[in-house]
PDB file of C-alpha atoms in Angstrom:
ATOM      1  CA  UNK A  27     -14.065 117.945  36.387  1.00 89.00           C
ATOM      2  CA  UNK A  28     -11.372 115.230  34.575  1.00 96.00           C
ATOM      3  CA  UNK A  29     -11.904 114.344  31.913  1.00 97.00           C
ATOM      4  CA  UNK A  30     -12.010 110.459  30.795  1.00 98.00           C
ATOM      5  CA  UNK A  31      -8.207 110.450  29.470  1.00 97.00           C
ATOM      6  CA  UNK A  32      -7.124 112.574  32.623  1.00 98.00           C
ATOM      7  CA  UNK A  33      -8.701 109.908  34.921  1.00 98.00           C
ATOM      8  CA  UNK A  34      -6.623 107.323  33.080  1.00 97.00           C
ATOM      9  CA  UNK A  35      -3.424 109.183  33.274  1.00 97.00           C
ATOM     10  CA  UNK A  36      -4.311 109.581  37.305  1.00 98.00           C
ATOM     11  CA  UNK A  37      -5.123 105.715  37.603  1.00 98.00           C
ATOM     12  CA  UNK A  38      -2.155 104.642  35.728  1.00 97.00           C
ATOM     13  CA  UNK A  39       0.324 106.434  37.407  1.00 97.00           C
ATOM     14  CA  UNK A  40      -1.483 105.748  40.487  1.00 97.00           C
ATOM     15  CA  UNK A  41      -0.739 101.994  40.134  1.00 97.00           C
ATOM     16  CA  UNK A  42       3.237 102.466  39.803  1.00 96.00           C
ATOM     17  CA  UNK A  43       3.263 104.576  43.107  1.00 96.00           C
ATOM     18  CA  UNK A  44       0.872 102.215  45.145  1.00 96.00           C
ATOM     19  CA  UNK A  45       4.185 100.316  45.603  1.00 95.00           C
ATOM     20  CA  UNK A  46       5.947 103.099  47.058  1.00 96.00           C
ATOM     21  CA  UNK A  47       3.121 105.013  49.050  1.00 96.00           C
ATOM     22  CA  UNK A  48       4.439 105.503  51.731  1.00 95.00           C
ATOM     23  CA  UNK A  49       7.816 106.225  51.137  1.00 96.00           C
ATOM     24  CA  UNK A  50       5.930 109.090  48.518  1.00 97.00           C
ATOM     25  CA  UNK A  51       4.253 110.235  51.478  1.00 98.00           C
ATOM     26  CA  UNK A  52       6.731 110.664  53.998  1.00 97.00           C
ATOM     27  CA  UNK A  53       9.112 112.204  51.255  1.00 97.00           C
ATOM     28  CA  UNK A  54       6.061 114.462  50.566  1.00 98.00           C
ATOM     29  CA  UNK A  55       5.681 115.691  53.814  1.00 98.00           C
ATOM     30  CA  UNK A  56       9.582 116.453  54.230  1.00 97.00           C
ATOM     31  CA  UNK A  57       9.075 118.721  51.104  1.00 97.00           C
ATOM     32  CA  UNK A  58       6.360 120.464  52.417  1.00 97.00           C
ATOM     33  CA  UNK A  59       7.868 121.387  56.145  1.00 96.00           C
ATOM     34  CA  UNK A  60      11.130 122.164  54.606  1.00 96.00           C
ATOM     35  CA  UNK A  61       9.926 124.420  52.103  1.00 96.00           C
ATOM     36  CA  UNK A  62       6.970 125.716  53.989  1.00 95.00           C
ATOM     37  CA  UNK A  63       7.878 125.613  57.505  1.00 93.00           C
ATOM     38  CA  UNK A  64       4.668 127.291  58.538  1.00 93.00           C
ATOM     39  CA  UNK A  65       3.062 124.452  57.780  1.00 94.00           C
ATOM     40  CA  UNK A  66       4.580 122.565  61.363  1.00 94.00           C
ATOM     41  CA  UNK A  67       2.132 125.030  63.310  1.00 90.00           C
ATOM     42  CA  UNK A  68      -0.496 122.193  62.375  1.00 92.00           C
ATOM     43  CA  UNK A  69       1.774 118.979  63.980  1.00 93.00           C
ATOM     44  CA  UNK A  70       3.356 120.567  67.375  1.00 90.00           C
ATOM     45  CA  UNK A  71       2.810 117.045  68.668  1.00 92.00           C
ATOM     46  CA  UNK A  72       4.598 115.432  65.859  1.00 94.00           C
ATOM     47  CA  UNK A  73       8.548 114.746  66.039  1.00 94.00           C
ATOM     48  CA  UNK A  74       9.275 115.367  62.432  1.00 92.00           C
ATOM     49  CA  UNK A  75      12.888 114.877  61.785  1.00 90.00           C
ATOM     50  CA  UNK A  76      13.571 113.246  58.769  1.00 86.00           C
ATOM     51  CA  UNK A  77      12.559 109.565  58.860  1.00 89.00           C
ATOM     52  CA  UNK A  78      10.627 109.806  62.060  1.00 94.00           C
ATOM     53  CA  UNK A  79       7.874 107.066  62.506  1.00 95.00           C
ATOM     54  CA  UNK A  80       4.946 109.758  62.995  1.00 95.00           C
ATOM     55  CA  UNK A  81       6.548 111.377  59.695  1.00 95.00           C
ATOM     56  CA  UNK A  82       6.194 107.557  58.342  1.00 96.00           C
ATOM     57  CA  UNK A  83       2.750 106.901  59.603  1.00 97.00           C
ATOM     58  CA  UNK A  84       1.330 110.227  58.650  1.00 97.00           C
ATOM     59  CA  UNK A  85       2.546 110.132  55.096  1.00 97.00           C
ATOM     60  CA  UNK A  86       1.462 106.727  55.059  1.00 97.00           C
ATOM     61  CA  UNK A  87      -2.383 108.329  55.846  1.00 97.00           C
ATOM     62  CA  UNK A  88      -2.266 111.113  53.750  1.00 98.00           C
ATOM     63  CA  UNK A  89      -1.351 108.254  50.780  1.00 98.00           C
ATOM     64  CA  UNK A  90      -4.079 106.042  51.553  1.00 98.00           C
ATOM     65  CA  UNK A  91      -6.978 108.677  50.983  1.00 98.00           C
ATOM     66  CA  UNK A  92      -5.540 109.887  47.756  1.00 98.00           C
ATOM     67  CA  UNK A  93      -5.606 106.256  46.942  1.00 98.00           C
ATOM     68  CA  UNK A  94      -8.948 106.126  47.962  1.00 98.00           C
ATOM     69  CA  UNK A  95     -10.175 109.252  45.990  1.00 98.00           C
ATOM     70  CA  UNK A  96      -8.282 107.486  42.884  1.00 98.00           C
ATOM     71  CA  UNK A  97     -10.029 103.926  43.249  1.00 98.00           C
ATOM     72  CA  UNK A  98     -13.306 106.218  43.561  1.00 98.00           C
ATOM     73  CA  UNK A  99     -12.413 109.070  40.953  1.00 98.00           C
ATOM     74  CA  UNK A 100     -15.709 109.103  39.736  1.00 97.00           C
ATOM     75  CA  UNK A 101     -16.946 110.256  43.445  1.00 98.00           C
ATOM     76  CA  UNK A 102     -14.448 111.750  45.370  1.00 98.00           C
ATOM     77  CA  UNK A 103     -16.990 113.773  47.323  1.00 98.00           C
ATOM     78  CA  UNK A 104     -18.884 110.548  48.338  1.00 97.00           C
ATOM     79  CA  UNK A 105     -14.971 108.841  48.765  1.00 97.00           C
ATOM     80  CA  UNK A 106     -13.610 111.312  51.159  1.00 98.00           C
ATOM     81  CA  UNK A 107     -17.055 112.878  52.966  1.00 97.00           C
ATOM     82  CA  UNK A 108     -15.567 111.783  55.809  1.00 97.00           C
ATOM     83  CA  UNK A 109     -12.263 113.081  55.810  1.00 97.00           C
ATOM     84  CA  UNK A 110     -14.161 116.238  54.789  1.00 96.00           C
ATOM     85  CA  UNK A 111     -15.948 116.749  57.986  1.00 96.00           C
ATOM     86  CA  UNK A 112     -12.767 116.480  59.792  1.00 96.00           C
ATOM     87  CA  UNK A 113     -10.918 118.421  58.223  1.00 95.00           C
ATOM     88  CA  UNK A 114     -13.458 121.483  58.381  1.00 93.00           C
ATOM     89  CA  UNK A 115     -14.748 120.833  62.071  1.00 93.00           C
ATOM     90  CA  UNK A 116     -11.921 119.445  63.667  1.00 93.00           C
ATOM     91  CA  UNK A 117      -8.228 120.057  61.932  1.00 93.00           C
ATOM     92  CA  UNK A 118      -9.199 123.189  60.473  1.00 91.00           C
ATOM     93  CA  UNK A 119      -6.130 123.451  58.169  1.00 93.00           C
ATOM     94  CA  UNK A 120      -6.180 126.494  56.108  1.00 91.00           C
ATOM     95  CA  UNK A 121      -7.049 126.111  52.958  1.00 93.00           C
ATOM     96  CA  UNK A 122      -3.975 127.914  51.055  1.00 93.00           C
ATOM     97  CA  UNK A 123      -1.753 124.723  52.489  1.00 95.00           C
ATOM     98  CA  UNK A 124      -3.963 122.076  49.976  1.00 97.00           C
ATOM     99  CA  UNK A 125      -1.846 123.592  47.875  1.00 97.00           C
ATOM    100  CA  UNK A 126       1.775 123.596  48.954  1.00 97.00           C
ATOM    101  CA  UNK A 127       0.991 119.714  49.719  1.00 98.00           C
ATOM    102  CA  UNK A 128      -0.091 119.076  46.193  1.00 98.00           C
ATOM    103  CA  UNK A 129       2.706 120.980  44.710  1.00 98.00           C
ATOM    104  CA  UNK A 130       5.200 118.536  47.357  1.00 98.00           C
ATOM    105  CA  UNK A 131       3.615 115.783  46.113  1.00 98.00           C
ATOM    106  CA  UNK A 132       3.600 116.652  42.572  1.00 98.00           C
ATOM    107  CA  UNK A 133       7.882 116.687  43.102  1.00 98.00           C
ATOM    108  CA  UNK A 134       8.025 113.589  44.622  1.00 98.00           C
ATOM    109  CA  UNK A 135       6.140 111.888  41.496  1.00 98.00           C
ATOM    110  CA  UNK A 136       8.355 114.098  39.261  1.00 98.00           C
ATOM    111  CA  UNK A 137      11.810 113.071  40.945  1.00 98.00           C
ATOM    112  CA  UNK A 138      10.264 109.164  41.160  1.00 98.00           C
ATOM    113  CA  UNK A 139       9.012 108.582  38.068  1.00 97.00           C
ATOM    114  CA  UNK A 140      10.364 111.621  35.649  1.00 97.00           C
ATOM    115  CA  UNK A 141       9.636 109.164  32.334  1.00 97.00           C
ATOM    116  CA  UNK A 142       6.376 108.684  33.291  1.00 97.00           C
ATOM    117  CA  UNK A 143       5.857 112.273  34.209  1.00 97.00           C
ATOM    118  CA  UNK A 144       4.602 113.935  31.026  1.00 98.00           C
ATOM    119  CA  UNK A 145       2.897 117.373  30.889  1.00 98.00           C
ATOM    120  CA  UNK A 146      -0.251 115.529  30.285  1.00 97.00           C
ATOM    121  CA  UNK A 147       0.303 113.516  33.390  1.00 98.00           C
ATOM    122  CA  UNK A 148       1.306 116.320  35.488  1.00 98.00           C
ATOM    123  CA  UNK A 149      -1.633 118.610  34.400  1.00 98.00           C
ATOM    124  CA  UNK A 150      -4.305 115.072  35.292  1.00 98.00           C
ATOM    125  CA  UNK A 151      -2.451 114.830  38.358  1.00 98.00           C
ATOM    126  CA  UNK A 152      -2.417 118.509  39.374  1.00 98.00           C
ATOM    127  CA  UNK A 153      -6.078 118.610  38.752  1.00 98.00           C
ATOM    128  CA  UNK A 154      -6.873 115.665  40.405  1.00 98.00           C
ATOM    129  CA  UNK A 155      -5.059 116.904  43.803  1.00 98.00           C
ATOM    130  CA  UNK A 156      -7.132 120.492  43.217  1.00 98.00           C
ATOM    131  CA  UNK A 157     -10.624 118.308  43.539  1.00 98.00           C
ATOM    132  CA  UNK A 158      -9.718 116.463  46.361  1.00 98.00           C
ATOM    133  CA  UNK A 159      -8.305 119.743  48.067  1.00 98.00           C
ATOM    134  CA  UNK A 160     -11.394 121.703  47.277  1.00 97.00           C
ATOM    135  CA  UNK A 161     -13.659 118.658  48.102  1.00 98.00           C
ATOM    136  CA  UNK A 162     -11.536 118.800  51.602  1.00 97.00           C
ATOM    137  CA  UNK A 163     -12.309 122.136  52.278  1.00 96.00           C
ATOM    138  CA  UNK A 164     -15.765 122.650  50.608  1.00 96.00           C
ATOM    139  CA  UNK A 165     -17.650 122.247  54.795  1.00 94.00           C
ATOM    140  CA  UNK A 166     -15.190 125.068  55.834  1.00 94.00           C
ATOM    141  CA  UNK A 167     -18.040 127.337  56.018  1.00 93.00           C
TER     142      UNK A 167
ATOM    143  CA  UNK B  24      18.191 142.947  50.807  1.00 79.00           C
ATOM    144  CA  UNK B  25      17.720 138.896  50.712  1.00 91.00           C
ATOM    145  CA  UNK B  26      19.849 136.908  53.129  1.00 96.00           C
ATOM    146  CA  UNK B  27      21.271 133.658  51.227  1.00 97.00           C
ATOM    147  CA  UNK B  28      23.567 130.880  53.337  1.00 98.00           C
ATOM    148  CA  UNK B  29      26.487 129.863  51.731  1.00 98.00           C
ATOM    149  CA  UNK B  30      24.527 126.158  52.029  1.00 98.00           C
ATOM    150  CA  UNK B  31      21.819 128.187  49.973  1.00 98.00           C
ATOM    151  CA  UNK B  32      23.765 129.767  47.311  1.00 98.00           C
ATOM    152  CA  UNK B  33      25.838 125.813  46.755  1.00 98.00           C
ATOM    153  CA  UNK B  34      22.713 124.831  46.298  1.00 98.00           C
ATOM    154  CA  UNK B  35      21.072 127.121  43.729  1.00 98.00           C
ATOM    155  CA  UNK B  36      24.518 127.142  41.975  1.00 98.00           C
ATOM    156  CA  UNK B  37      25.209 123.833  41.739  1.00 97.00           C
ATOM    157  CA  UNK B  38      21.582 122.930  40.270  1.00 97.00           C
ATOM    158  CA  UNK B  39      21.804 125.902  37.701  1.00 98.00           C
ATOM    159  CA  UNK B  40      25.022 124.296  36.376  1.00 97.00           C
ATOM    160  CA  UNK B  41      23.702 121.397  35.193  1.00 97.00           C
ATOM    161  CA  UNK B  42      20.633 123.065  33.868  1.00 98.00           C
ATOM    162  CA  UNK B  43      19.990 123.172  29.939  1.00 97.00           C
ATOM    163  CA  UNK B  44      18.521 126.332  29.490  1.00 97.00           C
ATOM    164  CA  UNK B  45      17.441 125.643  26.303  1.00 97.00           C
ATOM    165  CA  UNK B  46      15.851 122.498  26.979  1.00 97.00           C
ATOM    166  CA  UNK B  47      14.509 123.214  30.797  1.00 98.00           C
ATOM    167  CA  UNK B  48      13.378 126.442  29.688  1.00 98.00           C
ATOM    168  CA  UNK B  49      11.435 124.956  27.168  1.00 98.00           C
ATOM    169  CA  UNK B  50       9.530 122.654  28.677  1.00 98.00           C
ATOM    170  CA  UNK B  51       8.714 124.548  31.322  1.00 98.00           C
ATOM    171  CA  UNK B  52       7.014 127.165  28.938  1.00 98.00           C
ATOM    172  CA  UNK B  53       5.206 124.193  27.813  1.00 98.00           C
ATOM    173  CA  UNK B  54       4.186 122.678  30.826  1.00 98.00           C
ATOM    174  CA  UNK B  55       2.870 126.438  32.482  1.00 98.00           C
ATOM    175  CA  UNK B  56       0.536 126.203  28.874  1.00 97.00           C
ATOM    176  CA  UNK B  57      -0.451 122.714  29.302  1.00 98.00           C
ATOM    177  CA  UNK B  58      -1.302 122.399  33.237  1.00 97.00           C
ATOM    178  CA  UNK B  59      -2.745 126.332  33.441  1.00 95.00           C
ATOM    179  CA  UNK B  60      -4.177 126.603  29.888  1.00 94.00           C
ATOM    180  CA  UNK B  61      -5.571 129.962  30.831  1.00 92.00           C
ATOM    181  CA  UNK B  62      -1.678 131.103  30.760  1.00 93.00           C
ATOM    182  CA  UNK B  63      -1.961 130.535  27.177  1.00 95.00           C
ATOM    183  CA  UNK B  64      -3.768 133.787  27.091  1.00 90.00           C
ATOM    184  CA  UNK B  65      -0.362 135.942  27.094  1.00 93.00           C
ATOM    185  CA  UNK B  66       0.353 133.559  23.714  1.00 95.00           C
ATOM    186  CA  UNK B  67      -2.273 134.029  21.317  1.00 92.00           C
ATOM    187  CA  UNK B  68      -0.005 134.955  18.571  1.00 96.00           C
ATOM    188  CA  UNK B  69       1.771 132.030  19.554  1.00 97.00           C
ATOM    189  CA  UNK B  70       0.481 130.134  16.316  1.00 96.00           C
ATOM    190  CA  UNK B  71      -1.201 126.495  17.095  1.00 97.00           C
ATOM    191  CA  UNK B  72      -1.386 126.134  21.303  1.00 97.00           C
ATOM    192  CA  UNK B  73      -4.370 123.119  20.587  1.00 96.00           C
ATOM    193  CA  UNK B  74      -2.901 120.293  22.057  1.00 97.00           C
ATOM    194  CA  UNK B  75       0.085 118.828  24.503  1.00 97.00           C
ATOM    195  CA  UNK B  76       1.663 117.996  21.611  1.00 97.00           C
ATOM    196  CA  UNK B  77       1.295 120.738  19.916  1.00 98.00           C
ATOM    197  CA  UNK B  78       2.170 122.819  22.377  1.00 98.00           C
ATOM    198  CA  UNK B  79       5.646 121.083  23.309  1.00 97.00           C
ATOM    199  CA  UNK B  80       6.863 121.149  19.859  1.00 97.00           C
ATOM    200  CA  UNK B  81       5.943 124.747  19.137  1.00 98.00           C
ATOM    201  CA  UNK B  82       8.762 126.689  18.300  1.00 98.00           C
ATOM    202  CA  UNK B  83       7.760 129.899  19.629  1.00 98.00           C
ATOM    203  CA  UNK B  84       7.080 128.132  23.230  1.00 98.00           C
ATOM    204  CA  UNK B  85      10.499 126.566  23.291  1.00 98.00           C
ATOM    205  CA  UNK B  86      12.438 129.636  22.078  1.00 98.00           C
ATOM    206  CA  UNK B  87      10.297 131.988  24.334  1.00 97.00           C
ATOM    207  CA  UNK B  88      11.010 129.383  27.420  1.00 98.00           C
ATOM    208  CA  UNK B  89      14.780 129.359  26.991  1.00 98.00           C
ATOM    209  CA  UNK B  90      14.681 133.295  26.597  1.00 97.00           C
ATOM    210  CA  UNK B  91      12.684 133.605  29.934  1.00 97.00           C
ATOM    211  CA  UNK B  92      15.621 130.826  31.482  1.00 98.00           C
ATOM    212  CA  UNK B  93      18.199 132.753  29.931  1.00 98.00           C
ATOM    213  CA  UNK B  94      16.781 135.622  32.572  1.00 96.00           C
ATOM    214  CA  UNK B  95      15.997 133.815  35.155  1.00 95.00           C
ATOM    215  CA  UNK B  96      19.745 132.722  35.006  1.00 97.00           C
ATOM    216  CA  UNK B  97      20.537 136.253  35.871  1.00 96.00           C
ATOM    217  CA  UNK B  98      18.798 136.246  39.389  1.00 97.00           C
ATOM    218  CA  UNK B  99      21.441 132.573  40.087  1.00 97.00           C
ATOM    219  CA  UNK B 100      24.191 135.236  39.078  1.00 97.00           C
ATOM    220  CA  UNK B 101      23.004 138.105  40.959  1.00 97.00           C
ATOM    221  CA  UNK B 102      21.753 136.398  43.771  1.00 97.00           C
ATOM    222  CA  UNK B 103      22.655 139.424  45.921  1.00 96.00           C
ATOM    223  CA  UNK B 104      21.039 141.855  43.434  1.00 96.00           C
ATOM    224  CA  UNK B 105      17.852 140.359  42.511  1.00 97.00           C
ATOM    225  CA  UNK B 106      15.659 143.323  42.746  1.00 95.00           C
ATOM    226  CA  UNK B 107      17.938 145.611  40.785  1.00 96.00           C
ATOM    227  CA  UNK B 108      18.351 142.688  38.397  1.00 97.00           C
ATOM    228  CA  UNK B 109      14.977 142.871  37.533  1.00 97.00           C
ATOM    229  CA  UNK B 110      13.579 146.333  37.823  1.00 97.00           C
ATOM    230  CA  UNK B 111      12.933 146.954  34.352  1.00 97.00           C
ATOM    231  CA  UNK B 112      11.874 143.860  33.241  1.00 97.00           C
ATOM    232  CA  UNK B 113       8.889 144.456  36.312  1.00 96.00           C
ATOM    233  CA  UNK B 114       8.025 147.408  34.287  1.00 96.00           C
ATOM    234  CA  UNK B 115       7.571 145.937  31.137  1.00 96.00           C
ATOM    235  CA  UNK B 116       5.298 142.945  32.437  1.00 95.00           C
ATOM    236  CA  UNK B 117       3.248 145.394  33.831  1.00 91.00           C
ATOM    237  CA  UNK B 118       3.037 148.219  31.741  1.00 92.00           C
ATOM    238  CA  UNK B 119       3.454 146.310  28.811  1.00 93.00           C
ATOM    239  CA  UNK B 120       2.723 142.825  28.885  1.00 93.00           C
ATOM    240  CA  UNK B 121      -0.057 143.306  31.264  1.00 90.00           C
ATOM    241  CA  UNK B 122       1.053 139.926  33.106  1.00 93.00           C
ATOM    242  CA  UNK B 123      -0.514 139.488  36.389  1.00 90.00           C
ATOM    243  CA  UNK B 124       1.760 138.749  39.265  1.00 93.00           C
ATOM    244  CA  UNK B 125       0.457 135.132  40.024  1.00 92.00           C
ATOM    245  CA  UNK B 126       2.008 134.014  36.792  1.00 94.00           C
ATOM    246  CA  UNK B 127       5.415 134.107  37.979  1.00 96.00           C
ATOM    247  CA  UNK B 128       4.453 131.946  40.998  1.00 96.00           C
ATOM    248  CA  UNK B 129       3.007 129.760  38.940  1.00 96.00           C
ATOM    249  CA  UNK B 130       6.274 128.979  36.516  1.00 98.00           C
ATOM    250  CA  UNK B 131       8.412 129.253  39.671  1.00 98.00           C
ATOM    251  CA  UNK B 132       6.276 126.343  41.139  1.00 98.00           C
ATOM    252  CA  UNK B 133       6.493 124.520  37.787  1.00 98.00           C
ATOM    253  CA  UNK B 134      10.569 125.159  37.101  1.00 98.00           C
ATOM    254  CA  UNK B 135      10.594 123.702  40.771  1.00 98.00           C
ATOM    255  CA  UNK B 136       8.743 120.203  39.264  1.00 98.00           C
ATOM    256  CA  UNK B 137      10.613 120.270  36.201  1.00 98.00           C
ATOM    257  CA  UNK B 138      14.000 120.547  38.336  1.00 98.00           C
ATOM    258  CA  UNK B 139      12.855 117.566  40.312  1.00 98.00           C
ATOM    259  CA  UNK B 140      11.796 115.816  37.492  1.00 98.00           C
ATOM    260  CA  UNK B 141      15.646 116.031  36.097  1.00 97.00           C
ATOM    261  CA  UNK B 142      17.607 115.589  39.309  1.00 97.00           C
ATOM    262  CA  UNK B 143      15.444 113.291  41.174  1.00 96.00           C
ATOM    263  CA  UNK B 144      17.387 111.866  44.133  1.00 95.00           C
ATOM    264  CA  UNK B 145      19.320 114.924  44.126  1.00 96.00           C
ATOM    265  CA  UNK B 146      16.506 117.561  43.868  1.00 97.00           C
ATOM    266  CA  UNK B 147      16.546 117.069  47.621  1.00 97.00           C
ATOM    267  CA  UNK B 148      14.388 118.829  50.225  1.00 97.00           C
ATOM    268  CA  UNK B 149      16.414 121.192  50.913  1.00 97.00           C
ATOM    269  CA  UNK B 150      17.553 121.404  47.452  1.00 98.00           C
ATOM    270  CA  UNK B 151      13.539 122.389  46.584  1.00 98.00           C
ATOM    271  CA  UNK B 152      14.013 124.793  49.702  1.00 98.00           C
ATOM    272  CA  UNK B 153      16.560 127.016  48.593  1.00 98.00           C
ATOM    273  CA  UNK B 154      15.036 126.811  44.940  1.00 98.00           C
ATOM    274  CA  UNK B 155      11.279 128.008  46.466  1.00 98.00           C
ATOM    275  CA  UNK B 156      13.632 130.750  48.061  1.00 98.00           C
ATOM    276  CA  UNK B 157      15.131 132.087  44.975  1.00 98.00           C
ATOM    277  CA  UNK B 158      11.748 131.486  42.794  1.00 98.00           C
ATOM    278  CA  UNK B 159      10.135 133.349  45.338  1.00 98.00           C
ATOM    279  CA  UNK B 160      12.087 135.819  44.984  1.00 98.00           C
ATOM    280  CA  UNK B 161      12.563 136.394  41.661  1.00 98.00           C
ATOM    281  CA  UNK B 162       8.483 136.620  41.712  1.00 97.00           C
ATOM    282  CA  UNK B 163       8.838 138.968  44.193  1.00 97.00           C
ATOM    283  CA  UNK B 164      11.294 141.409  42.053  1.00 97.00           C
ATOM    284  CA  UNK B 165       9.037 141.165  39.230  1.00 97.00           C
ATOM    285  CA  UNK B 166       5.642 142.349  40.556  1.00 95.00           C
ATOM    286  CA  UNK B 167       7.226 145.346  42.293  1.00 96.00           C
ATOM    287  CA  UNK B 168       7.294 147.627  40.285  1.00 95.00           C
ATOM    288  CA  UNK B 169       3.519 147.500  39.351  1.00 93.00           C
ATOM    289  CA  UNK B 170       1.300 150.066  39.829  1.00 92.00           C
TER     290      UNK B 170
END
């Protein structure tokens, strides 16, 4: 669980990249299928050359429920039940790929904001992206 | 035997030159200790690991971080040679510094955020791929010779 000063570091930073969602998730997203091409068996439908509007609009998704989880950090669970279901019953996404995303995001913060990056930041932030991943995947089975 | 692109190899070179070893090496020690804080288990004689702060300015972190860059540098030099590069140096994490495997993923994945943090525009995507290549890699070349 985070801790009071973790959920500050998450809501602060959180504020700065509000402005920039998007382009965070997009950029995210390119991280992840470039480093992890595996991870494109889960978008066969997608075009997802670089700056491609599904690329756009799906970063643009995956932004706005972290946002949500931040603006209700104290109940992520309750935040993101329903993104939950969907992702056990319907997308299915393995579980080991909560991770690579994290980690992508985690380097687009870093490269965007590397003052504002501290190692007490990053560890808030990297434990903030493991609770929503496991709350994502806790209905798996 | 790894295959590297000559794209690849630009890449990974190019990076490493601009790299303070010292420095990057450093704080990447620090930030393995501060994000996984069960790391800090290889590190108990490590004198005072209590805090961030503490931990960043200890001078047994940062020396130990650049000496563990200093090696790492070896793999960017030997990109051909990795596993040779690195056989004894498996040997010794396992049969002597009883390090399990997932730590080196672990500081690969957190040199890769500590790169972006320094390059940012220029830590591109395919920048981070060739660098999840090589730390991937070098991970690899370490736990093989455990047993």
């Amino acid at each position: 669980t985070l801790t009071q000063a973790e959920k500050a570091a998450v809501v602060t930073i959180w504020a700065k990249m509000a402005t920039q969602a998007d382009a965070i998730g997009a950029e995210s997203l390119e991280r992840l299928f470039s480093s992890y091409p595996q991870t494109k068996t889960y978008f066969p439908h997608f075009d997802l050359s670089q700056g491609s509007a599904q690329l756009r609009g799906h970063g643009s998704k995956v932004m706005n429920a972290i946002g949500e989880a931040v603006k209700h950090i104290d109940d992520i669970r309750g935040a993101l039940a329903k993104l939950s279901e969907l992702h056990a019953y319907i997308l299915r996404v393995d579980p080991v790929n909560f991770k690579l995303l994290s980690h992508c995001i985690l380097c687009s913060v870093a490269a965007r904001y590397p003052s504002d990056f501290t190692p007490e930041v990053h560890a808030a932030w990297d434990k903030f992206l493991s609770s929503v991943s496991s709350v994502l995947t806790e209905k798996y089975r | 035997m790894v295959h590297w692109t000559a794209e690849e190899k630009q890449l990974i070179t190019s990076v490493w030159s601009k790299v303070n070893v010292e420095e990057c090496g450093a704080e990447a020690l620090a930030r393995l200790l501060i994000v996984y804080p069960w790391t800090q288990r290889f590190f108990a004689s490590f004198g005072n690991l209590s805090s961030p702060t503490a931990i960043t300015g200890n001078p047994r972190v940062r020396a130990h971080g650049r000496k563990v860059l200093t090696s790492f540098g070896e793999a960017v030099k030997n990109l051909d040679n990795i596993k040779s590069t690195y056989s004894k140096l498996s040997e010794l994490h396992c049969d002597k510094l009883h390090v399990d495997p997932e730590n080196f993923r672990l500081l690969g994945d957190i040199l890769i955020i500590v790169l972006a943090s320094h390059f940012a525009r220029d830590f591109t995507p395919a920048c981070q791929f060739a660098w999840q290549k090589l730390v991937g890699v070098v991970a690899h070349a370490l736990a093989r010779k455990y047993h």
